[in-house]
Short mmCIF file of C-alpha atoms (C1' of nucleotides) in Angstrom, two decimals:
data_model
loop_
_atom_site.label_atom_id
_atom_site.label_comp_id
_atom_site.label_asym_id
_atom_site.label_seq_id
_atom_site.Cartn_x
_atom_site.Cartn_y
_atom_site.Cartn_z
CA MET G 1 126.90 175.36 283.56
CA ALA G 2 124.54 172.80 282.15
CA SER G 3 121.58 173.70 280.07
CA ASP G 4 120.47 177.17 280.92
CA GLN G 5 118.05 177.00 278.08
CA THR G 6 115.28 176.97 280.63
CA ARG G 7 116.66 180.17 282.04
CA THR G 8 116.77 181.92 278.72
CA ALA G 9 113.37 180.59 277.74
CA ILE G 10 111.95 182.14 280.87
CA LEU G 11 113.67 185.43 280.22
CA ALA G 12 112.39 185.58 276.66
CA ALA G 13 108.86 184.62 277.59
CA ALA G 14 108.73 187.06 280.45
CA GLU G 15 110.00 189.93 278.36
CA ARG G 16 107.49 189.17 275.63
CA LEU G 17 104.58 189.04 278.06
CA TYR G 18 105.60 192.12 280.00
CA ALA G 19 106.07 194.01 276.78
CA ASP G 20 102.64 193.06 275.54
CA ARG G 21 100.53 193.17 278.65
CA GLY G 22 102.39 195.18 281.24
CA PHE G 23 103.67 194.17 284.65
CA GLY G 24 100.31 194.46 286.27
CA ASP G 25 98.66 191.39 284.94
CA VAL G 26 101.35 188.93 284.05
CA THR G 27 101.69 186.18 286.60
CA LEU G 28 104.38 183.61 287.09
CA ARG G 29 101.97 181.05 285.73
CA ASP G 30 101.54 183.04 282.55
CA ILE G 31 105.28 183.19 282.13
CA VAL G 32 106.00 179.52 282.67
CA ALA G 33 103.15 178.60 280.33
CA GLU G 34 104.59 180.82 277.63
CA ALA G 35 108.05 179.41 278.22
CA ASN G 36 106.85 175.80 278.46
CA VAL G 37 108.63 175.21 281.72
CA ASN G 38 107.56 174.23 285.17
CA LEU G 39 106.19 176.74 287.62
CA ALA G 40 108.98 176.18 290.10
CA ALA G 41 111.62 176.91 287.48
CA VAL G 42 111.39 180.64 287.98
CA ASN G 43 112.16 180.45 291.64
CA TYR G 44 114.83 177.87 291.04
CA HIS G 45 116.68 179.91 288.45
CA PHE G 46 116.03 183.44 289.59
CA GLY G 47 115.10 183.20 293.25
CA SER G 48 111.97 185.24 292.95
CA LYS G 49 109.72 186.99 290.51
CA ASP G 50 111.20 190.35 291.39
CA GLU G 51 114.71 189.16 290.68
CA LEU G 52 113.56 187.95 287.29
CA ILE G 53 112.16 191.37 286.48
CA ALA G 54 115.28 193.03 287.80
CA GLU G 55 117.55 190.88 285.66
CA LEU G 56 115.48 191.68 282.61
CA PHE G 57 115.69 195.38 283.29
CA VAL G 58 119.37 195.39 284.15
CA THR G 59 120.24 193.58 280.95
CA ARG G 60 118.36 196.05 278.80
CA SER G 61 119.64 199.04 280.72
CA ILE G 62 123.20 197.97 280.25
CA GLN G 63 122.62 197.59 276.54
CA LEU G 64 121.07 201.04 276.33
CA ASN G 65 123.84 202.66 278.31
CA ARG G 66 126.49 200.93 276.27
CA GLU G 67 124.93 202.15 273.05
CA ARG G 68 124.75 205.68 274.41
CA LEU G 69 128.36 205.66 275.44
CA ARG G 70 129.41 204.18 272.13
CA LEU G 71 127.80 207.09 270.30
CA LEU G 72 129.26 209.57 272.73
CA GLN G 73 132.78 208.24 272.36
CA ALA G 74 132.46 208.18 268.59
CA ALA G 75 131.35 211.78 268.60
CA GLU G 76 134.12 212.88 270.93
CA GLU G 77 136.77 211.06 268.99
CA ALA G 78 135.54 212.60 265.78
CA GLY G 79 135.90 216.01 267.39
CA ASP G 80 139.29 215.43 268.95
CA GLY G 81 137.96 214.96 272.44
CA ARG G 82 135.26 217.56 272.25
CA ALA G 83 131.94 216.79 270.62
CA SER G 84 129.36 219.38 269.64
CA ILE G 85 126.58 219.75 272.14
CA ASP G 86 124.18 218.42 269.53
CA ALA G 87 126.21 215.28 269.16
CA VAL G 88 126.33 214.75 272.90
CA LEU G 89 122.59 215.14 273.20
CA ARG G 90 122.04 212.90 270.22
CA ALA G 91 124.07 210.19 271.89
CA LEU G 92 121.92 210.63 274.99
CA VAL G 93 118.43 210.53 273.52
CA GLY G 94 119.05 208.82 270.20
CA PRO G 95 119.23 205.21 271.36
CA THR G 96 116.07 205.44 273.42
CA LEU G 97 114.07 207.08 270.68
CA ARG G 98 115.45 204.92 267.92
CA GLY G 99 114.64 201.79 269.86
CA CYS G 100 111.25 202.72 271.17
CA LEU G 101 109.67 204.71 268.38
CA GLY G 102 109.14 203.91 264.74
CA PRO G 103 106.57 201.62 263.17
CA GLU G 104 105.02 199.60 265.91
CA ASN G 105 105.26 196.24 264.22
CA GLN G 106 108.98 196.71 263.77
CA ARG G 107 109.78 197.30 267.39
CA SER G 108 111.80 194.62 269.06
CA THR G 109 110.56 192.90 272.15
CA ALA G 110 113.35 194.57 274.05
CA ALA G 111 112.16 197.99 272.93
CA ARG G 112 108.55 197.27 273.79
CA PHE G 113 109.70 196.05 277.18
CA MET G 114 111.55 199.28 277.84
CA ILE G 115 108.49 201.27 276.85
CA ARG G 116 106.52 199.34 279.44
CA VAL G 117 109.15 200.12 282.00
CA SER G 118 108.75 203.80 281.34
CA ILE G 119 104.98 203.63 281.55
CA GLU G 120 104.38 201.54 284.61
CA SER G 121 107.36 201.35 286.86
CA VAL G 122 107.39 198.60 289.42
CA PRO G 123 109.32 198.35 292.72
CA PRO G 124 112.21 196.11 291.69
CA ILE G 125 112.86 198.34 288.72
CA ARG G 126 112.58 201.55 290.64
CA ARG G 127 115.23 200.35 293.04
CA ILE G 128 117.67 199.81 290.20
CA ARG G 129 116.92 203.10 288.48
CA ASN G 130 118.95 204.98 291.04
CA ARG G 131 122.18 203.57 289.70
CA GLU G 132 121.53 205.41 286.46
CA ILE G 133 122.96 208.58 287.92
CA ASP G 134 126.59 207.58 287.49
CA HIS G 135 125.88 206.92 283.87
CA LEU G 136 124.32 210.34 283.36
CA ARG G 137 127.28 212.04 284.96
CA LYS G 138 129.39 210.92 282.04
CA PHE G 139 127.12 212.92 279.80
CA ILE G 140 127.31 215.92 282.05
CA ALA G 141 131.07 215.69 281.78
CA ALA G 142 130.88 215.54 278.00
CA MET G 143 128.52 218.50 277.94
CA ARG G 144 130.95 220.42 280.09
CA ARG G 145 133.72 219.72 277.61
CA SER G 146 131.41 220.70 274.78
CA LEU G 147 130.26 223.95 276.32
CA PRO G 148 133.07 225.22 278.50
CA GLY G 149 132.07 228.23 280.48
CA HIS G 150 128.51 227.14 280.92
CA SER G 151 127.38 226.89 284.50
CA ASP G 152 126.81 223.36 285.73
CA VAL G 153 123.29 224.14 286.76
CA GLU G 154 122.36 224.86 283.18
CA LEU G 155 123.91 221.63 282.02
CA TYR G 156 121.92 219.64 284.53
CA TRP G 157 118.69 221.28 283.48
CA GLY G 158 119.49 220.77 279.84
CA LEU G 159 120.15 217.10 280.29
CA HIS G 160 117.07 216.76 282.44
CA PHE G 161 114.88 218.40 279.83
CA ALA G 162 116.38 216.41 277.00
CA LEU G 163 115.59 213.18 278.77
CA ALA G 164 112.17 214.48 279.69
CA MET G 165 111.24 215.16 276.10
CA ALA G 166 112.58 211.84 274.89
CA GLN G 167 110.93 209.85 277.65
CA GLN G 168 107.58 211.52 277.33
CA THR G 169 107.60 211.02 273.59
CA VAL G 170 108.20 207.34 274.05
CA ARG G 171 105.71 207.05 276.85
CA ASP G 172 102.91 209.05 275.36
CA SER G 173 103.40 208.88 271.63
CA GLU G 174 99.87 207.62 271.36
CA ARG G 175 98.42 210.69 273.01
CA LEU G 176 100.46 212.99 270.82
CA THR G 177 99.22 211.19 267.75
CA LYS G 178 95.62 211.44 268.89
CA LEU G 179 95.91 215.05 269.96
CA SER G 180 97.47 216.07 266.69
CA GLU G 181 95.19 213.80 264.68
CA GLY G 182 98.21 212.20 263.12
CA LYS G 183 99.84 215.46 262.14
CA CYS G 184 102.79 214.71 264.39
CA ASP G 185 104.49 211.75 262.81
CA VAL G 186 105.86 209.65 265.63
CA ASP G 187 107.33 207.20 263.17
CA ASP G 188 109.78 209.76 261.86
CA VAL G 189 112.36 208.79 264.44
CA GLU G 190 115.33 210.71 263.14
CA GLY G 191 113.22 213.81 262.77
CA ILE G 192 112.09 213.53 266.37
CA ILE G 193 115.64 213.03 267.57
CA GLU G 194 116.69 216.22 265.82
CA ARG G 195 113.73 218.03 267.26
CA VAL G 196 114.50 216.98 270.81
CA VAL G 197 118.19 217.69 270.38
CA SER G 198 117.70 221.15 268.97
CA VAL G 199 115.24 222.16 271.66
CA ALA G 200 117.49 220.84 274.39
CA ALA G 201 120.53 222.53 272.91
CA MET G 202 118.60 225.74 272.75
CA ALA G 203 117.50 225.31 276.34
CA LEU G 204 121.15 225.28 277.29
CA THR G 205 121.91 228.57 275.66
CA VAL G 206 118.64 230.17 276.72
CA GLY G 207 119.28 229.18 280.27
CA ASP G 208 122.42 231.21 280.47
CA ALA G 209 120.76 234.23 278.93
CA ARG G 210 117.95 233.91 281.40
CA SER G 211 120.18 233.64 284.40
CA LYS G 212 121.75 236.96 283.57
CA LEU G 213 118.45 238.80 283.66
CA PRO G 214 117.31 240.31 286.92
CA PRO G 215 114.94 237.82 288.46
CA ARG G 216 112.07 240.28 288.67
CA VAL G 217 111.40 240.54 284.97
CA LEU G 218 111.12 236.80 284.72
CA ALA G 219 108.45 235.61 287.05
CA ARG G 220 105.14 237.20 287.73
CA ASP G 221 102.05 236.69 285.69
CA ALA G 222 98.33 237.29 285.78
CA ARG G 223 97.33 235.25 288.73
CA MET T 1 71.93 211.95 301.25
CA ALA T 2 72.45 211.01 304.84
CA SER T 3 75.87 210.93 306.39
CA ASP T 4 78.40 210.58 303.68
CA GLN T 5 81.07 211.19 306.22
CA THR T 6 82.09 207.58 305.80
CA ARG T 7 82.47 208.22 302.09
CA THR T 8 84.66 211.23 302.58
CA ALA T 9 86.65 209.54 305.31
CA ILE T 10 87.45 206.75 302.89
CA LEU T 11 88.41 209.16 300.15
CA ALA T 12 90.69 211.08 302.45
CA ALA T 13 92.32 207.98 303.88
CA ALA T 14 92.81 206.43 300.49
CA GLU T 15 94.37 209.53 299.05
CA ARG T 16 96.70 209.83 302.00
CA LEU T 17 97.83 206.23 301.75
CA TYR T 18 98.22 206.22 298.00
CA ALA T 19 100.17 209.44 298.19
CA ASP T 20 102.51 208.02 300.80
CA ARG T 21 102.94 204.43 299.73
CA GLY T 22 101.85 204.18 296.11
CA PHE T 23 99.11 202.13 294.54
CA GLY T 24 101.12 198.97 294.58
CA ASP T 25 100.94 198.13 298.21
CA VAL T 26 97.88 199.77 299.64
CA THR T 27 95.06 197.30 300.19
CA LEU T 28 91.42 197.91 300.93
CA ARG T 29 92.12 196.76 304.46
CA ASP T 30 94.78 199.41 304.86
CA ILE T 31 92.36 202.04 303.69
CA VAL T 32 89.50 201.07 305.94
CA ALA T 33 91.83 200.85 308.88
CA GLU T 34 93.13 204.35 308.20
CA ALA T 35 89.58 205.63 307.76
CA ASN T 36 88.23 203.78 310.79
CA VAL T 37 85.40 202.24 308.83
CA ASN T 38 84.30 198.75 308.05
CA LEU T 39 85.86 196.75 305.26
CA ALA T 40 82.61 196.45 303.37
CA ALA T 41 82.15 200.21 303.33
CA VAL T 42 84.33 200.70 300.29
CA ASN T 43 82.29 198.38 298.13
CA TYR T 44 79.08 199.76 299.53
CA HIS T 45 79.93 203.39 298.78
CA PHE T 46 82.07 203.08 295.68
CA GLY T 47 81.24 199.74 294.14
CA SER T 48 84.80 198.58 293.86
CA LYS T 49 88.35 199.49 294.63
CA ASP T 50 88.97 200.63 291.08
CA GLU T 51 86.02 202.97 291.17
CA LEU T 52 87.38 204.49 294.35
CA ILE T 53 90.70 205.16 292.70
CA ALA T 54 88.98 206.51 289.63
CA GLU T 55 86.88 208.92 291.65
CA LEU T 56 89.95 210.14 293.46
CA PHE T 57 91.76 210.75 290.21
CA VAL T 58 88.82 212.34 288.43
CA THR T 59 88.29 214.77 291.28
CA ARG T 60 91.89 215.91 291.26
CA SER T 61 92.07 216.06 287.50
CA ILE T 62 89.03 218.28 287.32
CA GLN T 63 90.57 220.59 289.88
CA LEU T 64 93.80 220.76 287.94
CA ASN T 65 92.07 221.38 284.64
CA ARG T 66 89.87 224.04 286.16
CA GLU T 67 92.86 225.84 287.56
CA ARG T 68 94.64 225.68 284.24
CA LEU T 69 91.66 227.08 282.38
CA ARG T 70 91.19 229.79 284.97
CA LEU T 71 94.73 231.00 284.39
CA LEU T 72 94.31 230.72 280.65
CA GLN T 73 91.13 232.74 280.62
CA ALA T 74 92.63 235.36 282.87
CA ALA T 75 95.59 235.69 280.54
CA GLU T 76 93.46 235.90 277.44
CA GLU T 77 91.14 238.46 278.96
CA ALA T 78 94.09 240.56 280.03
CA GLY T 79 95.30 240.49 276.45
CA ASP T 80 91.96 241.19 274.82
CA GLY T 81 91.41 237.65 273.68
CA ARG T 82 94.96 236.87 272.80
CA ALA T 83 97.46 235.89 275.46
CA SER T 84 101.20 235.79 274.99
CA ILE T 85 102.55 232.33 274.31
CA ASP T 86 104.40 232.51 277.59
CA ALA T 87 101.18 233.13 279.44
CA VAL T 88 99.45 230.24 277.71
CA LEU T 89 102.27 227.88 278.57
CA ARG T 90 102.38 229.19 282.10
CA ALA T 91 98.71 228.38 282.50
CA LEU T 92 99.41 224.89 281.20
CA VAL T 93 102.39 223.89 283.31
CA GLY T 94 102.07 226.28 286.25
CA PRO T 95 99.37 224.51 288.23
CA THR T 96 101.05 221.13 288.03
CA LEU T 97 104.43 222.43 289.04
CA ARG T 98 103.12 224.75 291.70
CA GLY T 99 101.14 221.92 293.25
CA CYS T 100 103.67 219.17 293.02
CA LEU T 101 106.98 220.86 293.66
CA GLY T 102 108.17 223.04 296.47
CA PRO T 103 109.26 222.04 299.96
CA GLU T 104 108.19 218.48 300.48
CA ASN T 105 106.61 218.95 303.86
CA GLN T 106 104.39 221.68 302.47
CA ARG T 107 102.88 219.61 299.71
CA SER T 108 99.23 218.84 300.06
CA THR T 109 97.99 215.29 300.08
CA ALA T 110 96.30 216.02 296.76
CA ALA T 111 99.59 217.07 295.24
CA ARG T 112 101.43 214.06 296.55
CA PHE T 113 98.66 211.88 295.20
CA MET T 114 99.04 213.37 291.74
CA ILE T 115 102.77 212.81 291.88
CA ARG T 116 102.09 209.17 292.57
CA VAL T 117 99.74 209.05 289.63
CA SER T 118 102.46 210.31 287.36
CA ILE T 119 104.99 207.82 288.69
CA GLU T 120 103.06 204.60 288.77
CA SER T 121 99.99 204.65 286.62
CA VAL T 122 97.39 202.02 287.27
CA PRO T 123 94.67 200.63 284.96
CA PRO T 124 91.63 202.55 286.22
CA ILE T 125 93.58 205.77 285.96
CA ARG T 126 95.01 205.02 282.56
CA ARG T 127 91.52 204.51 281.20
CA ILE T 128 90.50 207.98 282.34
CA ARG T 129 93.63 209.67 281.08
CA ASN T 130 92.41 209.51 277.51
CA ARG T 131 89.73 212.08 278.17
CA GLU T 132 92.47 214.60 278.84
CA ILE T 133 92.84 215.25 275.14
CA ASP T 134 89.79 217.47 274.85
CA HIS T 135 91.18 219.58 277.63
CA LEU T 136 94.54 219.96 275.91
CA ARG T 137 92.85 220.99 272.68
CA LYS T 138 91.73 224.15 274.40
CA PHE T 139 95.35 225.02 274.96
CA ILE T 140 96.21 224.27 271.38
CA ALA T 141 93.47 226.69 270.38
CA ALA T 142 94.85 229.35 272.66
CA MET T 143 98.34 228.80 271.32
CA ARG T 144 96.98 229.17 267.81
CA ARG T 145 95.47 232.50 268.76
CA SER T 146 98.68 233.51 270.40
CA LEU T 147 100.93 232.56 267.51
CA PRO T 148 98.89 232.96 264.35
CA GLY T 149 100.71 231.72 261.32
CA HIS T 150 102.45 228.93 263.17
CA SER T 151 101.86 225.51 261.77
CA ASP T 152 99.72 223.27 263.93
CA VAL T 153 102.35 220.59 264.01
CA GLU T 154 104.71 222.92 265.78
CA LEU T 155 102.07 223.83 268.31
CA TYR T 156 101.42 220.19 269.11
CA TRP T 157 105.09 219.51 269.60
CA GLY T 158 105.49 222.59 271.72
CA LEU T 159 102.67 221.61 274.02
CA HIS T 160 103.93 218.07 274.15
CA PHE T 161 107.40 219.16 275.14
CA ALA T 162 106.13 221.64 277.69
CA LEU T 163 104.13 218.95 279.41
CA ALA T 164 107.04 216.57 279.12
CA MET T 165 109.39 218.89 280.95
CA ALA T 166 106.86 219.68 283.64
CA GLN T 167 105.87 216.08 284.19
CA GLN T 168 109.40 214.77 284.28
CA THR T 169 110.41 217.45 286.73
CA VAL T 170 107.60 216.44 289.02
CA ARG T 171 108.22 212.77 288.56
CA ASP T 172 111.97 212.77 288.88
CA SER T 173 112.82 215.82 290.91
CA GLU T 174 114.69 213.55 293.26
CA ARG T 175 116.97 212.27 290.54
CA LEU T 176 117.69 215.77 289.33
CA THR T 177 118.57 216.84 292.84
CA LYS T 178 120.90 213.90 293.28
CA LEU T 179 122.47 214.25 289.87
CA SER T 180 123.14 217.92 290.38
CA GLU T 181 124.11 217.44 294.00
CA GLY T 182 121.54 219.99 295.00
CA LYS T 183 122.67 222.62 292.55
CA CYS T 184 119.31 222.49 290.79
CA ASP T 185 116.88 223.89 293.30
CA VAL T 186 113.64 222.01 292.81
CA ASP T 187 112.00 224.07 295.52
CA ASP T 188 112.22 227.23 293.46
CA VAL T 189 108.89 226.56 291.84
CA GLU T 190 108.36 229.87 290.07
CA GLY T 191 111.86 229.72 288.71
CA ILE T 192 111.25 226.27 287.30
CA ILE T 193 107.97 227.35 285.75
CA GLU T 194 109.74 230.18 283.96
CA ARG T 195 112.44 227.84 282.85
CA VAL T 196 110.02 225.33 281.38
CA VAL T 197 107.94 228.06 279.79
CA SER T 198 110.86 229.78 278.16
CA VAL T 199 112.29 226.57 276.77
CA ALA T 200 108.92 225.49 275.43
CA ALA T 201 108.27 228.91 273.93
CA MET T 202 111.62 228.77 272.27
CA ALA T 203 110.90 225.29 270.98
CA LEU T 204 107.90 226.73 269.18
CA THR T 205 109.91 229.33 267.35
CA VAL T 206 112.84 227.02 266.72
CA GLY T 207 110.54 224.46 265.27
CA ASP T 208 109.37 226.74 262.53
CA ALA T 209 112.88 227.72 261.64
CA ARG T 210 113.82 224.09 261.52
CA SER T 211 110.94 223.08 259.32
CA LYS T 212 112.05 225.53 256.66
CA LEU T 213 115.44 223.93 256.34
CA PRO T 214 115.89 221.19 253.78
CA PRO T 215 115.52 217.92 255.68
CA ARG T 216 118.92 216.60 254.63
CA VAL T 217 120.98 219.03 256.66
CA LEU T 218 119.13 218.08 259.80
CA ALA T 219 119.47 214.40 260.42
CA ARG T 220 122.52 212.24 260.05
CA ASP T 221 125.12 211.74 262.62
CA ALA T 222 128.09 209.61 263.46
CA ARG T 223 126.55 206.23 263.76
"C1'" DT K 1 127.67 151.24 286.26
"C1'" DT K 2 127.87 153.84 290.45
"C1'" DG K 3 127.47 157.98 292.74
"C1'" DC K 4 126.77 162.80 293.12
"C1'" DA K 5 125.06 167.13 291.70
"C1'" DT K 6 121.93 169.62 288.99
"C1'" DT K 7 117.55 170.30 287.18
"C1'" DT K 8 112.61 169.37 286.53
"C1'" DC K 9 108.17 168.37 288.06
"C1'" DA K 10 103.51 167.96 290.33
"C1'" DA K 11 101.47 169.15 294.12
"C1'" DA K 12 100.61 171.64 298.05
"C1'" DC K 13 101.16 175.86 300.98
"C1'" DA K 14 100.30 179.98 302.94
"C1'" DT K 15 98.82 184.34 302.26
"C1'" DT K 16 96.67 188.05 300.46
"C1'" DT K 17 93.28 190.06 297.82
"C1'" DG K 18 88.81 192.15 296.49
"C1'" DT K 19 84.10 191.11 296.99
"C1'" DA K 20 79.59 189.26 298.74
"C1'" DT K 21 76.28 188.16 302.38
"C1'" DG K 22 72.91 188.65 305.78
"C1'" DA K 23 71.96 190.20 310.05
"C1'" DA K 24 72.17 194.24 313.09
"C1'" DA K 25 72.08 199.18 313.96
"C1'" DC K 26 70.60 203.40 312.73
"C1'" DT K 27 67.68 207.23 310.65
"C1'" DA K 28 63.80 209.49 309.29
"C1'" DT K 29 58.91 209.51 307.89
"C1'" DC K 30 54.31 208.84 308.77
"C1'" DG S 1 56.56 204.23 317.92
"C1'" DA S 2 56.00 201.21 314.00
"C1'" DT S 3 57.88 200.94 309.36
"C1'" DA S 4 60.77 201.35 305.46
"C1'" DG S 5 65.02 202.69 303.73
"C1'" DT S 6 69.78 203.33 304.52
"C1'" DT S 7 74.11 202.31 306.45
"C1'" DT S 8 77.31 199.52 309.22
"C1'" DC S 9 79.36 195.40 310.69
"C1'" DA S 10 81.49 190.72 311.35
"C1'" DT S 11 82.35 187.14 308.76
"C1'" DA S 12 82.77 184.23 304.97
"C1'" DC S 13 83.98 183.36 300.13
"C1'" DA S 14 86.46 182.49 296.24
"C1'" DA S 15 90.06 183.16 293.56
"C1'" DA S 16 94.70 184.28 292.58
"C1'" DT S 17 99.43 184.53 293.62
"C1'" DG S 18 104.36 183.80 294.77
"C1'" DT S 19 106.83 180.39 297.02
"C1'" DT S 20 108.20 175.85 298.95
"C1'" DT S 21 108.80 170.90 299.08
"C1'" DG S 22 110.37 166.46 298.24
"C1'" DA S 23 110.58 163.15 295.05
"C1'" DA S 24 111.70 161.91 290.25
"C1'" DA S 25 114.49 162.62 286.27
"C1'" DT S 26 118.61 163.92 284.09
"C1'" DG S 27 123.43 164.83 283.30
"C1'" DC S 28 128.07 163.89 284.22
"C1'" DA S 29 132.38 162.29 286.14
"C1'" DA S 30 135.04 158.48 288.10
#
DNA sequence: TTGCATTTCAAACATTTGTATGAAACTATC
DNA sequence: GATAGTTTCATACAAATGTTTGAAATGCAA
């Protein structure tokens, strides 16, 4: 056991620096300076720089997934095992948006770190990302319970689009603010969640309508 | 003037390598080896590595924007100055999706390069990205013409979501394929375009309905 | 205290990186 | 064909980076 205060100091310092300055230009020396520990400590406690980053990301991912599942379970229990599609989607995108949007000076280090992750992915993180699929399947299952009769394909697309909208909003909230000259309020987190949820929910219903149309009337455009 | 065949050889080699292996682990030495030129050639012709990357990105961005505007103009001319919202959105997301999706072995180097850009952004590229806003404003204007009476805020969100869905599909098509066990066909490019367009178009109409509701009935959820 | 394991530390290592240099090769103009 | 401008080349430079090392310090149990 012993004092793993060095370990946690490194983790905290690294997360702070990565959150503020990105993965690109934070070196081990920056981290150990911030943490007031010796350069060799990182390799001693984590093995390598990549493993440090990975541990940081895994920790935060687990927290996010746990929060998502907590909301999902709560919603399903409240609905006797079947939550509304809105509630399922809210459980999916809510935690991300709640954590990573809102007034900038109120965002936790953890949130700012996860924003960085979504902006500039780095090899050790990308390797881990693949495990996310099992987690998402639980939401597909919940969506299936929520919308029985819907084709799976539509559920997958709906989930994909919901995540897309949430992710992009987190990633590029600055651009949206600039483009809209402030008219889109990215600090109104709950409003944004509802917006994403309602569009995604609608995508699910639209999808099925679409798939019943003959394909010809869909495609084709001035080219 | 003279022979800028060295220049173009470097550009081609760099784009190929970045497309295949990402920005992270492609060095100048890799590039010059691939291009069969001398190491110093990059600095001689481009000034620095970052300027090489920037030129690559600017070139491809201009091409993309030009294609988007071409489709937009065509659609507006066909509609006597006012295109359908679907056509506007198609012009926005079509080129990206058409270029970056479809059977992997048929994707051009340029397309694969742009996919990389969207996955792992790098400082010189991020700096340029900001200029994209003026380009997007043209689409906002077209959307305004297409849907007079819509509030601007809704248009901004609609465009934002449309790009989000397109980008995420490009960026994470692999995950979607895995998640859906192949049931979502990411090679059906035109189908995906229509899907994104119809969801985004619907988001625009939904948004206005939403904004007329009293805010209280919207938010709030099991927490 | 003694002894053993864990942890810290300063220093060095070994690469890798982008960039600069200065001479050589080439090209085109007069 | 000499000259001036451009381009290529081998090589060196300088800085940064993650990692390793081996000794010193510390903690802890017997």
